[in-house]
PDB file of C-alpha atoms and ligand atoms in Angstrom:
ATOM      1  CA  UNK F   1      16.793  -7.106 -20.214  1.00 91.00           C
ATOM      2  CA  UNK F   2      13.623  -6.807 -18.741  1.00 95.00           C
ATOM      3  CA  UNK F   3      13.165  -4.380 -15.866  1.00 96.00           C
ATOM      4  CA  UNK F   4      10.235  -3.970 -13.356  1.00 97.00           C
ATOM      5  CA  UNK F   5       9.539  -1.301 -11.055  1.00 98.00           C
ATOM      6  CA  UNK F   6       7.309  -1.933  -8.074  1.00 98.00           C
ATOM      7  CA  UNK F   7       6.405   1.261  -6.426  1.00 98.00           C
ATOM      8  CA  UNK F   8       4.561   1.748  -3.417  1.00 97.00           C
ATOM      9  CA  UNK F   9       4.647   3.763  -0.339  1.00 96.00           C
ATOM     10  CA  UNK F  10       5.564   0.946   1.544  1.00 98.00           C
ATOM     11  CA  UNK F  11       4.827   2.255   5.171  1.00 97.00           C
ATOM     12  CA  UNK F  12       5.756  -0.066   6.659  1.00 98.00           C
ATOM     13  CA  UNK F  13       6.378  -3.202   3.955  1.00 98.00           C
ATOM     14  CA  UNK F  14       4.219  -6.196   4.671  1.00 98.00           C
ATOM     15  CA  UNK F  15       4.079  -9.930   3.572  1.00 98.00           C
ATOM     16  CA  UNK F  16       2.063  -8.615   1.346  1.00 97.00           C
ATOM     17  CA  UNK F  17       4.328  -6.611  -0.508  1.00 98.00           C
ATOM     18  CA  UNK F  18       7.214  -8.891  -0.075  1.00 98.00           C
ATOM     19  CA  UNK F  19       5.288 -11.514  -1.888  1.00 98.00           C
ATOM     20  CA  UNK F  20       4.583  -8.843  -4.914  1.00 98.00           C
ATOM     21  CA  UNK F  21       8.266  -8.455  -5.143  1.00 98.00           C
ATOM     22  CA  UNK F  22       9.196 -11.863  -4.895  1.00 98.00           C
ATOM     23  CA  UNK F  23       6.829 -13.163  -7.778  1.00 98.00           C
ATOM     24  CA  UNK F  24       7.981  -9.981  -9.656  1.00 98.00           C
ATOM     25  CA  UNK F  25      11.979 -11.153  -9.162  1.00 98.00           C
ATOM     26  CA  UNK F  26      10.765 -14.463 -10.701  1.00 97.00           C
ATOM     27  CA  UNK F  27       8.773 -13.031 -13.846  1.00 97.00           C
ATOM     28  CA  UNK F  28      11.520 -10.334 -14.467  1.00 97.00           C
ATOM     29  CA  UNK F  29      15.275  -9.719 -15.038  1.00 97.00           C
ATOM     30  CA  UNK F  30      15.467  -6.794 -12.550  1.00 97.00           C
ATOM     31  CA  UNK F  31      13.007  -5.535 -10.570  1.00 98.00           C
ATOM     32  CA  UNK F  32      13.335  -2.063  -8.406  1.00 98.00           C
ATOM     33  CA  UNK F  33      11.123  -1.894  -5.259  1.00 98.00           C
ATOM     34  CA  UNK F  34      10.650   2.201  -5.330  1.00 98.00           C
ATOM     35  CA  UNK F  35       9.734   4.001  -2.741  1.00 98.00           C
ATOM     36  CA  UNK F  36       7.398   6.711  -3.177  1.00 96.00           C
ATOM     37  CA  UNK F  37       7.633   9.962  -1.503  1.00 94.00           C
ATOM     38  CA  UNK F  38       3.949  11.532  -1.610  1.00 86.00           C
ATOM     39  CA  UNK F  39       4.618  15.215  -0.054  1.00 83.00           C
ATOM     40  CA  UNK F  40       1.097  14.902   0.443  1.00 85.00           C
ATOM     41  CA  UNK F  41       0.715  12.258   2.591  1.00 84.00           C
ATOM     42  CA  UNK F  42       2.378  12.042   5.885  1.00 90.00           C
ATOM     43  CA  UNK F  43       4.456   8.933   6.412  1.00 95.00           C
ATOM     44  CA  UNK F  44       4.734   7.214   9.944  1.00 96.00           C
ATOM     45  CA  UNK F  45       8.514   5.787   8.788  1.00 96.00           C
ATOM     46  CA  UNK F  46      10.620   7.793   7.370  1.00 95.00           C
ATOM     47  CA  UNK F  47      11.903   7.250   3.372  1.00 96.00           C
ATOM     48  CA  UNK F  48      15.259   5.884   5.135  1.00 97.00           C
ATOM     49  CA  UNK F  49      13.343   3.529   7.456  1.00 97.00           C
ATOM     50  CA  UNK F  50      11.067   2.262   4.908  1.00 98.00           C
ATOM     51  CA  UNK F  51      14.192   1.579   2.380  1.00 98.00           C
ATOM     52  CA  UNK F  52      16.337  -0.626   5.052  1.00 98.00           C
ATOM     53  CA  UNK F  53      13.019  -2.929   5.659  1.00 98.00           C
ATOM     54  CA  UNK F  54      12.454  -3.523   2.103  1.00 98.00           C
ATOM     55  CA  UNK F  55      16.409  -4.289   1.945  1.00 98.00           C
ATOM     56  CA  UNK F  56      16.562  -6.430   5.131  1.00 97.00           C
ATOM     57  CA  UNK F  57      13.474  -8.480   3.686  1.00 97.00           C
ATOM     58  CA  UNK F  58      14.779  -9.086   0.270  1.00 97.00           C
ATOM     59  CA  UNK F  59      18.443  -9.604   0.860  1.00 94.00           C
ATOM     60  CA  UNK F  60      18.018 -12.966  -0.360  1.00 92.00           C
ATOM     61  CA  UNK F  61      16.496 -12.114  -3.503  1.00 95.00           C
ATOM     62  CA  UNK F  62      19.516 -11.556  -5.861  1.00 95.00           C
ATOM     63  CA  UNK F  63      18.233  -9.445  -8.728  1.00 97.00           C
ATOM     64  CA  UNK F  64      15.858  -6.879  -6.344  1.00 98.00           C
ATOM     65  CA  UNK F  65      17.374  -3.244  -5.653  1.00 97.00           C
ATOM     66  CA  UNK F  66      15.472  -0.644  -3.657  1.00 98.00           C
ATOM     67  CA  UNK F  67      15.510   3.003  -4.617  1.00 97.00           C
ATOM     68  CA  UNK F  68      13.339   5.768  -4.092  1.00 97.00           C
ATOM     69  CA  UNK F  69      11.400   8.566  -5.872  1.00 96.00           C
ATOM     70  CA  UNK F  70      10.123  12.064  -5.460  1.00 94.00           C
ATOM     71  CA  UNK F  71       8.668  13.273  -8.679  1.00 94.00           C
ATOM     72  CA  UNK F  72       5.986  11.021 -11.169  1.00 95.00           C
ATOM     73  CA  UNK F  73       6.691   7.622 -11.559  1.00 96.00           C
ATOM     74  CA  UNK F  74       6.407   7.733 -15.220  1.00 95.00           C
ATOM     75  CA  UNK F  75       9.416   9.943 -15.346  1.00 95.00           C
ATOM     76  CA  UNK F  76      11.262   7.467 -13.117  1.00 96.00           C
ATOM     77  CA  UNK F  77      10.258   4.783 -15.762  1.00 94.00           C
ATOM     78  CA  UNK F  78      11.881   6.590 -18.463  1.00 90.00           C
ATOM     79  CA  UNK F  79      14.869   7.249 -16.243  1.00 91.00           C
ATOM     80  CA  UNK F  80      15.641   4.028 -14.971  1.00 90.00           C
ATOM     81  CA  UNK F  81      15.124   2.275 -18.512  1.00 88.00           C
ATOM     82  CA  UNK F  82      12.174   0.086 -16.701  1.00 94.00           C
ATOM     83  CA  UNK F  83       9.563  -0.795 -19.401  1.00 91.00           C
ATOM     84  CA  UNK F  84       7.054  -2.553 -16.486  1.00 97.00           C
ATOM     85  CA  UNK F  85       5.140  -1.510 -13.393  1.00 98.00           C
ATOM     86  CA  UNK F  86       3.865  -4.520 -11.417  1.00 98.00           C
ATOM     87  CA  UNK F  87       1.424  -3.999  -8.817  1.00 97.00           C
ATOM     88  CA  UNK F  88      -0.335  -6.183  -6.517  1.00 96.00           C
ATOM     89  CA  UNK F  89      -4.266  -6.192  -6.547  1.00 95.00           C
ATOM     90  CA  UNK F  90      -6.202  -7.328  -3.407  1.00 93.00           C
ATOM     91  CA  UNK F  91      -9.663  -7.466  -3.030  1.00 81.00           C
ATOM     92  CA  UNK F  92     -12.171  -5.357  -5.635  1.00 78.00           C
ATOM     93  CA  UNK F  93     -11.701  -2.374  -3.811  1.00 77.00           C
ATOM     94  CA  UNK F  94      -8.077  -2.059  -5.285  1.00 85.00           C
ATOM     95  CA  UNK F  95      -9.528  -2.312  -8.946  1.00 88.00           C
ATOM     96  CA  UNK F  96     -10.790   1.510  -9.785  1.00 91.00           C
ATOM     97  CA  UNK F  97      -7.776   3.409  -8.247  1.00 93.00           C
ATOM     98  CA  UNK F  98      -5.013   1.004  -9.737  1.00 94.00           C
ATOM     99  CA  UNK F  99      -6.887   1.009 -13.136  1.00 94.00           C
ATOM    100  CA  UNK F 100      -7.079   4.796 -13.445  1.00 95.00           C
ATOM    101  CA  UNK F 101      -3.138   5.097 -12.165  1.00 96.00           C
ATOM    102  CA  UNK F 102      -2.464   2.271 -15.186  1.00 97.00           C
ATOM    103  CA  UNK F 103      -4.473   4.521 -17.557  1.00 97.00           C
ATOM    104  CA  UNK F 104      -2.185   7.974 -16.668  1.00 97.00           C
ATOM    105  CA  UNK F 105       0.930   6.500 -16.139  1.00 96.00           C
ATOM    106  CA  UNK F 106       0.980   4.894 -19.754  1.00 96.00           C
ATOM    107  CA  UNK F 107      -0.939   8.417 -21.180  1.00 96.00           C
ATOM    108  CA  UNK F 108       2.126  10.051 -19.580  1.00 96.00           C
ATOM    109  CA  UNK F 109       4.829   7.720 -20.633  1.00 95.00           C
ATOM    110  CA  UNK F 110       3.607   5.248 -23.623  1.00 94.00           C
ATOM    111  CA  UNK F 111       6.280   2.696 -23.048  1.00 91.00           C
ATOM    112  CA  UNK F 112       5.198   2.300 -19.156  1.00 94.00           C
ATOM    113  CA  UNK F 113       2.936  -0.859 -19.118  1.00 96.00           C
ATOM    114  CA  UNK F 114       1.476  -1.684 -15.965  1.00 97.00           C
ATOM    115  CA  UNK F 115       1.000  -5.693 -14.963  1.00 97.00           C
ATOM    116  CA  UNK F 116      -0.899  -6.698 -12.213  1.00 96.00           C
ATOM    117  CA  UNK F 117      -0.689  -9.983  -9.914  1.00 97.00           C
ATOM    118  CA  UNK F 118      -3.093 -11.148  -7.481  1.00 95.00           C
ATOM    119  CA  UNK F 119      -2.337 -10.753  -4.171  1.00 95.00           C
ATOM    120  CA  UNK F 120      -2.445 -14.150  -2.297  1.00 95.00           C
ATOM    121  CA  UNK F 121      -5.508 -15.304  -0.236  1.00 93.00           C
ATOM    122  CA  UNK F 122      -3.965 -15.137   2.804  1.00 93.00           C
ATOM    123  CA  UNK F 123      -2.681 -11.162   1.822  1.00 94.00           C
ATOM    124  CA  UNK F 124      -6.193 -10.194   0.336  1.00 92.00           C
ATOM    125  CA  UNK F 125      -7.073  -7.869   2.927  1.00 91.00           C
ATOM    126  CA  UNK F 126      -3.570  -7.099   4.593  1.00 94.00           C
ATOM    127  CA  UNK F 127      -2.348  -3.453   3.987  1.00 95.00           C
ATOM    128  CA  UNK F 128       0.325  -1.138   5.902  1.00 96.00           C
ATOM    129  CA  UNK F 129      -2.561   1.034   7.639  1.00 95.00           C
ATOM    130  CA  UNK F 130      -3.931  -2.086   9.224  1.00 96.00           C
ATOM    131  CA  UNK F 131      -0.293  -3.149  10.536  1.00 97.00           C
ATOM    132  CA  UNK F 132       0.332   0.670  11.824  1.00 97.00           C
ATOM    133  CA  UNK F 133      -3.271   0.651  13.729  1.00 96.00           C
ATOM    134  CA  UNK F 134      -2.513  -2.650  15.033  1.00 96.00           C
ATOM    135  CA  UNK F 135       0.809  -2.375  16.071  1.00 95.00           C
ATOM    136  CA  UNK F 136      -0.084   1.274  17.822  1.00 94.00           C
ATOM    137  CA  UNK F 137      -2.300  -0.531  20.244  1.00 93.00           C
ATOM    138  CA  UNK F 138       0.075  -3.026  21.124  1.00 90.00           C
ATOM    139  CA  UNK F 139      -1.579  -5.947  18.395  1.00 93.00           C
ATOM    140  CA  UNK F 140       0.782  -8.670  17.523  1.00 93.00           C
ATOM    141  CA  UNK F 141       1.839  -7.805  13.874  1.00 96.00           C
ATOM    142  CA  UNK F 142       4.089 -10.940  13.524  1.00 95.00           C
ATOM    143  CA  UNK F 143       1.355 -12.570  10.759  1.00 93.00           C
ATOM    144  CA  UNK F 144       1.651  -9.317   8.738  1.00 96.00           C
ATOM    145  CA  UNK F 145       4.993  -8.221   8.395  1.00 97.00           C
ATOM    146  CA  UNK F 146       8.244 -10.001   7.680  1.00 96.00           C
ATOM    147  CA  UNK F 147      10.160 -11.694  11.031  1.00 95.00           C
ATOM    148  CA  UNK F 148      13.497  -9.685   9.751  1.00 95.00           C
ATOM    149  CA  UNK F 149      11.710  -6.055  10.907  1.00 96.00           C
ATOM    150  CA  UNK F 150       8.815  -7.187  13.059  1.00 96.00           C
ATOM    151  CA  UNK F 151      10.155  -6.033  16.319  1.00 94.00           C
ATOM    152  CA  UNK F 152      11.723  -2.838  15.196  1.00 95.00           C
ATOM    153  CA  UNK F 153       8.305  -2.091  13.697  1.00 96.00           C
ATOM    154  CA  UNK F 154       6.693  -2.935  16.713  1.00 94.00           C
ATOM    155  CA  UNK F 155       9.022  -1.397  19.043  1.00 93.00           C
ATOM    156  CA  UNK F 156       8.650   2.141  16.897  1.00 93.00           C
ATOM    157  CA  UNK F 157       5.055   1.803  16.488  1.00 93.00           C
ATOM    158  CA  UNK F 158       4.112   1.474  20.568  1.00 90.00           C
ATOM    159  CA  UNK F 159       6.637   4.633  20.556  1.00 86.00           C
ATOM    160  CA  UNK F 160       3.886   6.818  18.912  1.00 75.00           C
ATOM    161  CA  UNK F 161       5.207   6.509  15.386  1.00 50.00           C
ATOM    162  CA  UNK F 162       8.627   6.785  13.715  1.00 45.00           C
ATOM    163  CA  UNK F 163      10.790   8.770  11.113  1.00 44.00           C
ATOM    164  CA  UNK F 164       9.344  11.917  12.340  1.00 38.00           C
TER     165      UNK F 164
HETATM  166  P1  ADP A   6      -0.641   0.063   1.330  1.00 81.31           P
HETATM  167  O1  ADP A   6      -1.847   0.531   0.207  1.00 81.31           O
HETATM  168  O2  ADP A   6      -1.184  -1.147   1.974  1.00 81.31           O
HETATM  169  O3  ADP A   6      -0.366   1.792   1.549  1.00 81.31           O
HETATM  170  P2  ADP A   6       1.306   0.522  -0.683  1.00 81.31           P
HETATM  171  O4  ADP A   6       0.815   2.046  -1.304  1.00 81.31           O
HETATM  172  O5  ADP A   6       2.744   0.411  -0.469  1.00 81.31           O
HETATM  173  O6  ADP A   6       0.481  -0.636   0.138  1.00 81.31           O
HETATM  174  O7  ADP A   6       1.266  -0.720  -2.184  1.00 81.31           O
HETATM  175  C1  ADP A   6       2.151  -0.799  -3.086  1.00 81.31           C
HETATM  176  C2  ADP A   6       1.430  -1.414  -3.773  1.00 81.31           C
HETATM  177  O8  ADP A   6       1.629  -3.067  -3.005  1.00 81.31           O
HETATM  178  C3  ADP A   6       0.186  -1.672  -4.736  1.00 81.31           C
HETATM  179  O9  ADP A   6       0.212  -2.164  -6.183  1.00 81.31           O
HETATM  180  C4  ADP A   6      -0.730  -2.189  -3.363  1.00 81.31           C
HETATM  181  O10 ADP A   6      -1.914  -3.098  -4.420  1.00 81.31           O
HETATM  182  C5  ADP A   6       0.006  -3.295  -3.366  1.00 81.31           C
HETATM  183  N1  ADP A   6       0.002  -4.013  -2.105  1.00 81.31           N
HETATM  184  C6  ADP A   6      -0.043  -3.749  -0.679  1.00 81.31           C
HETATM  185  N2  ADP A   6      -1.005  -4.619  -0.024  1.00 81.31           N
HETATM  186  C7  ADP A   6      -0.767  -6.017  -0.260  1.00 81.31           C
HETATM  187  C8  ADP A   6      -0.948  -6.822  -0.265  1.00 81.31           C
HETATM  188  N3  ADP A   6      -1.532  -7.591   1.026  1.00 81.31           N
HETATM  189  N4  ADP A   6      -1.067  -8.229  -1.088  1.00 81.31           N
HETATM  190  C9  ADP A   6      -0.478  -8.015  -2.465  1.00 81.31           C
HETATM  191  N5  ADP A   6      -0.446  -6.542  -2.591  1.00 81.31           N
HETATM  192  C10 ADP A   6      -0.375  -5.549  -1.938  1.00 81.31           C
END
């Protein structure tokens, strides 16, 4: 069984993330969407909220589960019996850091192969930070996040951030 991991901060999950997760689900037997907890980065939404958002947006996809990880991705890959890391690639700006991470993960765990899926044109310039910024300023985030979670995210961002 081919198990893939889709890691990210998902703070919050966007339509761009969901597209990559959905496509990974079509390519692999099982996909673990992994909320990576980065102690150096202050997240806007709590881990539980981020997991809940992803679960609600992927409930129709049978081969997806959601988990979180506080340690190294390379170690999680060994523990979970996954062999593939799936990452979305947006504009050229993603290349440098994503290549660096792919090579480092392979060095740390020789079984960890990274596969890149190109972002869809409409998601090419979409990021979680953009959603947070637009939402905080009262802008309409419906274009950027799935309908299932849009209202909740909008309310929490306008209250001045969530999960703190
Ligand atoms: P962000 O950069 O928005 O904070 P994450 O760290 O949560 O996103 O990203 C997790 C993965 O999802 C990365 O591989 C990233 O390239 C990919 N990704 C992020 N936004 C998009 C998008 N709009 N389209 C496709 N892939 C994306």
